[in-house]
Amino acid sequence: MPATTTTTRNNQQPTTNNDENDKQCCLLTRPSLDKGNAECRKSLHLPTHRKFNFAELYTINMCIEECNFITSGYIEIDPPYRLDLANIRINLKSMAPHPQDESIAFLLDAYRKCEVFRSSHGGRFTLHLPDIEFIKEPCNPFSLQITICLRIHAMQKCPGQFYVDSQECGLAKEYFTQCVGDIEANLV
């Protein structure tokens, strides 16, 4: 599934490190579910051996997510963007964890809800970023906004069989439930 890019301030590069899997509380949002991050990152021809600031990291992630969504067939190449749920379903069948009846149903529902949520509230989450000299083509925030929403929703509502029951995950779930606001309650 697209929506798996992570950045760290330590190495300043977007990564898809499998060690991140150990830090995920909902198995439905693990980076290993997406195979396209490395190729999309390479396509940006990022400068090496340099530290990126917040705006650069955000823009890099935004471009990687847009690339992932387009190459996975989740959206068309040109705006206005709309999710192609049929292609998302096909992609999920090849990588979603078992039991897939539950995982795919949850994820498709989350994509639907996040598209509605974004259409109603996306403007509040759009950052006005400066141009980044090494990003040749401007990227649209649609895919990254869907990704962020999907991860928040998964933290709030992750089905029990996919939830990692630990003290750390319990605290994270409590935070996302009580402090962030319920995605489902804000669909209108």
PDB file of C-alpha atoms in Angstrom, residues 21-179:
ATOM      1  CA  ASN A  21       7.973  -2.600  11.252  1.00  0.00           C
ATOM      2  CA  ASP A  22       8.813  -3.194  14.884  1.00  0.00           C
ATOM      3  CA  LYS A  23       7.520   0.279  15.736  1.00  0.00           C
ATOM      4  CA  GLN A  24       4.129  -0.088  14.048  1.00  0.00           C
ATOM      5  CA  CYS A  25       1.112  -0.688  16.260  1.00  0.00           C
ATOM      6  CA  CYS A  26      -1.310  -1.619  13.487  1.00  0.00           C
ATOM      7  CA  LEU A  27      -0.062  -4.314  11.118  1.00  0.00           C
ATOM      8  CA  LEU A  28      -2.160  -2.745   8.353  1.00  0.00           C
ATOM      9  CA  THR A  29       0.166   0.253   8.055  1.00  0.00           C
ATOM     10  CA  ARG A  30       3.556  -1.463   8.025  1.00  0.00           C
ATOM     11  CA  PRO A  31       6.096  -0.183   5.495  1.00  0.00           C
ATOM     12  CA  SER A  32       6.668  -3.711   4.196  1.00  0.00           C
ATOM     13  CA  LEU A  33       3.208  -3.561   2.611  1.00  0.00           C
ATOM     14  CA  ASP A  34       4.539  -1.247  -0.086  1.00  0.00           C
ATOM     15  CA  LYS A  35       7.180  -2.221  -2.586  1.00  0.00           C
ATOM     16  CA  GLY A  36       7.368   1.086  -4.479  1.00  0.00           C
ATOM     17  CA  ASN A  37       9.100   3.470  -2.085  1.00  0.00           C
ATOM     18  CA  ALA A  38      12.670   2.684  -3.136  1.00  0.00           C
ATOM     19  CA  GLU A  39      11.939   3.165  -6.841  1.00  0.00           C
ATOM     20  CA  CYS A  40      10.015   6.373  -6.219  1.00  0.00           C
ATOM     21  CA  ARG A  41      12.789   7.746  -4.018  1.00  0.00           C
ATOM     22  CA  LYS A  42      15.384   6.923  -6.698  1.00  0.00           C
ATOM     23  CA  SER A  43      13.305   8.736  -9.318  1.00  0.00           C
ATOM     24  CA  LEU A  44      13.713  11.993  -7.378  1.00  0.00           C
ATOM     25  CA  HIS A  45      17.523  11.927  -7.797  1.00  0.00           C
ATOM     26  CA  LEU A  46      17.988  13.330  -4.305  1.00  0.00           C
ATOM     27  CA  PRO A  47      21.316  14.885  -3.389  1.00  0.00           C
ATOM     28  CA  THR A  48      23.426  12.629  -1.206  1.00  0.00           C
ATOM     29  CA  HIS A  49      25.413  13.453   1.901  1.00  0.00           C
ATOM     30  CA  ARG A  50      23.369  16.443   2.918  1.00  0.00           C
ATOM     31  CA  LYS A  51      20.903  17.190   5.665  1.00  0.00           C
ATOM     32  CA  PHE A  52      17.374  18.095   4.688  1.00  0.00           C
ATOM     33  CA  ASN A  53      15.291  20.612   6.611  1.00  0.00           C
ATOM     34  CA  PHE A  54      11.656  19.994   7.582  1.00  0.00           C
ATOM     35  CA  ALA A  55      10.199  21.551   4.415  1.00  0.00           C
ATOM     36  CA  GLU A  56      12.515  19.465   2.247  1.00  0.00           C
ATOM     37  CA  LEU A  57      11.686  16.231   4.108  1.00  0.00           C
ATOM     38  CA  TYR A  58       7.965  16.953   3.866  1.00  0.00           C
ATOM     39  CA  THR A  59       8.259  17.691   0.148  1.00  0.00           C
ATOM     40  CA  ILE A  60      10.326  14.539  -0.440  1.00  0.00           C
ATOM     41  CA  ASN A  61       7.679  12.443   1.338  1.00  0.00           C
ATOM     42  CA  MET A  62       4.904  14.189  -0.580  1.00  0.00           C
ATOM     43  CA  CYS A  63       6.604  13.388  -3.902  1.00  0.00           C
ATOM     44  CA  ILE A  64       7.311   9.769  -2.926  1.00  0.00           C
ATOM     45  CA  GLU A  65       3.679   9.231  -1.907  1.00  0.00           C
ATOM     46  CA  GLU A  66       2.408  10.819  -5.125  1.00  0.00           C
ATOM     47  CA  CYS A  67       4.736   8.558  -7.141  1.00  0.00           C
ATOM     48  CA  ASN A  68       3.560   5.513  -5.157  1.00  0.00           C
ATOM     49  CA  PHE A  69      -0.111   6.305  -5.679  1.00  0.00           C
ATOM     50  CA  ILE A  70       0.359   6.906  -9.421  1.00  0.00           C
ATOM     51  CA  THR A  71       2.557   3.856 -10.093  1.00  0.00           C
ATOM     52  CA  SER A  72       0.253   1.644  -8.004  1.00  0.00           C
ATOM     53  CA  GLY A  73      -2.743   2.860 -10.000  1.00  0.00           C
ATOM     54  CA  TYR A  74      -4.413   4.410  -6.961  1.00  0.00           C
ATOM     55  CA  ILE A  75      -4.797   7.772  -8.754  1.00  0.00           C
ATOM     56  CA  GLU A  76      -4.471   9.112 -12.286  1.00  0.00           C
ATOM     57  CA  ILE A  77      -1.336  10.999 -13.232  1.00  0.00           C
ATOM     58  CA  ASP A  78      -3.120  14.369 -13.476  1.00  0.00           C
ATOM     59  CA  PRO A  79      -5.368  16.189 -10.990  1.00  0.00           C
ATOM     60  CA  PRO A  80      -8.100  16.366  -9.917  1.00  0.00           C
ATOM     61  CA  TYR A  81      -7.207  13.259  -7.982  1.00  0.00           C
ATOM     62  CA  ARG A  82      -9.717  10.587  -7.020  1.00  0.00           C
ATOM     63  CA  LEU A  83      -8.885   7.221  -5.556  1.00  0.00           C
ATOM     64  CA  ASP A  84      -9.375   4.203  -7.822  1.00  0.00           C
ATOM     65  CA  LEU A  85     -10.733   1.752  -5.251  1.00  0.00           C
ATOM     66  CA  ALA A  86     -10.816  -1.115  -7.765  1.00  0.00           C
ATOM     67  CA  ASN A  87      -7.045  -0.831  -8.308  1.00  0.00           C
ATOM     68  CA  ILE A  88      -6.479  -0.405  -4.586  1.00  0.00           C
ATOM     69  CA  ARG A  89      -8.409  -3.634  -3.942  1.00  0.00           C
ATOM     70  CA  ILE A  90      -6.331  -5.518  -6.550  1.00  0.00           C
ATOM     71  CA  ASN A  91      -3.091  -4.221  -5.016  1.00  0.00           C
ATOM     72  CA  LEU A  92      -4.209  -5.101  -1.480  1.00  0.00           C
ATOM     73  CA  LYS A  93      -4.989  -8.691  -2.518  1.00  0.00           C
ATOM     74  CA  SER A  94      -1.300  -9.185  -3.282  1.00  0.00           C
ATOM     75  CA  MET A  95       0.046  -7.783  -0.028  1.00  0.00           C
ATOM     76  CA  ALA A  96      -2.521  -7.289   2.738  1.00  0.00           C
ATOM     77  CA  PRO A  97      -2.060  -9.487   5.804  1.00  0.00           C
ATOM     78  CA  HIS A  98      -4.355 -12.422   6.473  1.00  0.00           C
ATOM     79  CA  PRO A  99      -7.195 -12.808   7.128  1.00  0.00           C
ATOM     80  CA  GLN A 100      -7.681 -10.692   4.023  1.00  0.00           C
ATOM     81  CA  ASP A 101     -11.463 -10.526   4.328  1.00  0.00           C
ATOM     82  CA  GLU A 102     -10.935  -8.318   7.362  1.00  0.00           C
ATOM     83  CA  SER A 103      -7.753  -6.482   6.348  1.00  0.00           C
ATOM     84  CA  ILE A 104      -8.892  -5.518   2.847  1.00  0.00           C
ATOM     85  CA  ALA A 105     -12.364  -4.500   4.008  1.00  0.00           C
ATOM     86  CA  PHE A 106     -10.878  -2.285   6.729  1.00  0.00           C
ATOM     87  CA  LEU A 107      -8.328  -0.681   4.404  1.00  0.00           C
ATOM     88  CA  LEU A 108     -10.799  -0.019   1.570  1.00  0.00           C
ATOM     89  CA  ASP A 109     -13.200   1.541   4.059  1.00  0.00           C
ATOM     90  CA  ALA A 110     -10.336   3.644   5.438  1.00  0.00           C
ATOM     91  CA  TYR A 111      -9.364   4.839   1.939  1.00  0.00           C
ATOM     92  CA  ARG A 112     -13.012   5.815   1.261  1.00  0.00           C
ATOM     93  CA  LYS A 113     -13.305   7.669   4.556  1.00  0.00           C
ATOM     94  CA  CYS A 114      -9.982   9.427   4.110  1.00  0.00           C
ATOM     95  CA  GLU A 115     -10.909  10.618   0.630  1.00  0.00           C
ATOM     96  CA  VAL A 116     -14.118  12.123   2.046  1.00  0.00           C
ATOM     97  CA  PHE A 117     -12.243  13.552   5.031  1.00  0.00           C
ATOM     98  CA  ARG A 118      -9.619  15.095   2.771  1.00  0.00           C
ATOM     99  CA  SER A 119     -12.224  16.650   0.471  1.00  0.00           C
ATOM    100  CA  SER A 120     -13.841  18.326   3.483  1.00  0.00           C
ATOM    101  CA  HIS A 121     -10.756  19.217   5.526  1.00  0.00           C
ATOM    102  CA  GLY A 122      -7.728  18.972   3.208  1.00  0.00           C
ATOM    103  CA  GLY A 123      -7.222  22.711   2.999  1.00  0.00           C
ATOM    104  CA  ARG A 124      -6.468  22.852   6.710  1.00  0.00           C
ATOM    105  CA  PHE A 125      -3.604  20.393   6.269  1.00  0.00           C
ATOM    106  CA  THR A 126      -1.982  21.812   3.162  1.00  0.00           C
ATOM    107  CA  LEU A 127       1.375  23.344   3.941  1.00  0.00           C
ATOM    108  CA  HIS A 128       2.635  26.183   1.805  1.00  0.00           C
ATOM    109  CA  LEU A 129       6.150  24.992   1.151  1.00  0.00           C
ATOM    110  CA  PRO A 130       8.964  26.866  -0.537  1.00  0.00           C
ATOM    111  CA  ASP A 131      10.320  25.551  -3.815  1.00  0.00           C
ATOM    112  CA  ILE A 132      13.007  22.935  -3.298  1.00  0.00           C
ATOM    113  CA  GLU A 133      15.834  23.313  -5.817  1.00  0.00           C
ATOM    114  CA  PHE A 134      16.416  19.574  -6.297  1.00  0.00           C
ATOM    115  CA  ILE A 135      12.710  18.717  -6.788  1.00  0.00           C
ATOM    116  CA  LYS A 136      12.233  19.269 -10.519  1.00  0.00           C
ATOM    117  CA  GLU A 137       8.458  18.707 -10.745  1.00  0.00           C
ATOM    118  CA  PRO A 138       6.011  20.086  -8.172  1.00  0.00           C
ATOM    119  CA  CYS A 139       4.098  17.409  -6.251  1.00  0.00           C
ATOM    120  CA  ASN A 140       0.486  17.447  -5.114  1.00  0.00           C
ATOM    121  CA  PRO A 141      -0.255  16.850  -1.389  1.00  0.00           C
ATOM    122  CA  PHE A 142      -3.308  14.619  -2.106  1.00  0.00           C
ATOM    123  CA  SER A 143      -1.499  11.283  -1.695  1.00  0.00           C
ATOM    124  CA  LEU A 144       0.397  12.267   1.438  1.00  0.00           C
ATOM    125  CA  GLN A 145      -2.781  13.642   3.014  1.00  0.00           C
ATOM    126  CA  ILE A 146      -4.589  10.357   2.305  1.00  0.00           C
ATOM    127  CA  THR A 147      -1.618   8.460   3.748  1.00  0.00           C
ATOM    128  CA  ILE A 148      -1.552  10.502   6.952  1.00  0.00           C
ATOM    129  CA  CYS A 149      -5.313  10.124   7.361  1.00  0.00           C
ATOM    130  CA  LEU A 150      -5.107   6.377   6.750  1.00  0.00           C
ATOM    131  CA  ARG A 151      -2.448   5.972   9.431  1.00  0.00           C
ATOM    132  CA  ILE A 152      -4.380   8.056  11.954  1.00  0.00           C
ATOM    133  CA  HIS A 153      -7.565   6.092  11.250  1.00  0.00           C
ATOM    134  CA  ALA A 154      -5.679   2.799  11.588  1.00  0.00           C
ATOM    135  CA  MET A 155      -4.281   3.882  14.953  1.00  0.00           C
ATOM    136  CA  GLN A 156      -7.771   4.817  16.114  1.00  0.00           C
ATOM    137  CA  LYS A 157      -9.705   1.830  14.767  1.00  0.00           C
ATOM    138  CA  CYS A 158      -7.230  -0.975  13.981  1.00  0.00           C
ATOM    139  CA  PRO A 159      -9.071  -4.334  14.049  1.00  0.00           C
ATOM    140  CA  GLY A 160      -8.004  -6.419  17.039  1.00  0.00           C
ATOM    141  CA  GLN A 161      -6.330  -9.196  15.053  1.00  0.00           C
ATOM    142  CA  PHE A 162      -3.981  -6.641  13.439  1.00  0.00           C
ATOM    143  CA  TYR A 163      -3.289  -4.531  16.534  1.00  0.00           C
ATOM    144  CA  VAL A 164      -0.011  -4.971  18.414  1.00  0.00           C
ATOM    145  CA  ASP A 165      -1.097  -5.103  22.054  1.00  0.00           C
ATOM    146  CA  SER A 166       1.737  -3.442  23.956  1.00  0.00           C
ATOM    147  CA  GLN A 167       2.003  -0.657  26.495  1.00  0.00           C
ATOM    148  CA  GLU A 168       3.640   1.622  23.929  1.00  0.00           C
ATOM    149  CA  CYS A 169       0.898   0.937  21.372  1.00  0.00           C
ATOM    150  CA  GLY A 170      -1.781   1.439  24.017  1.00  0.00           C
ATOM    151  CA  LEU A 171      -0.408   4.901  24.754  1.00  0.00           C
ATOM    152  CA  ALA A 172      -0.200   5.719  21.048  1.00  0.00           C
ATOM    153  CA  LYS A 173      -3.775   4.549  20.456  1.00  0.00           C
ATOM    154  CA  GLU A 174      -4.982   6.599  23.419  1.00  0.00           C
ATOM    155  CA  TYR A 175      -3.230   9.683  22.040  1.00  0.00           C
ATOM    156  CA  PHE A 176      -4.633   9.253  18.524  1.00  0.00           C
ATOM    157  CA  THR A 177      -8.113   8.561  19.885  1.00  0.00           C
ATOM    158  CA  GLN A 178      -8.301  11.347  22.469  1.00  0.00           C
ATOM    159  CA  CYS A 179      -6.040  14.072  21.119  1.00  0.00           C
TER     160      CYS A 179
END
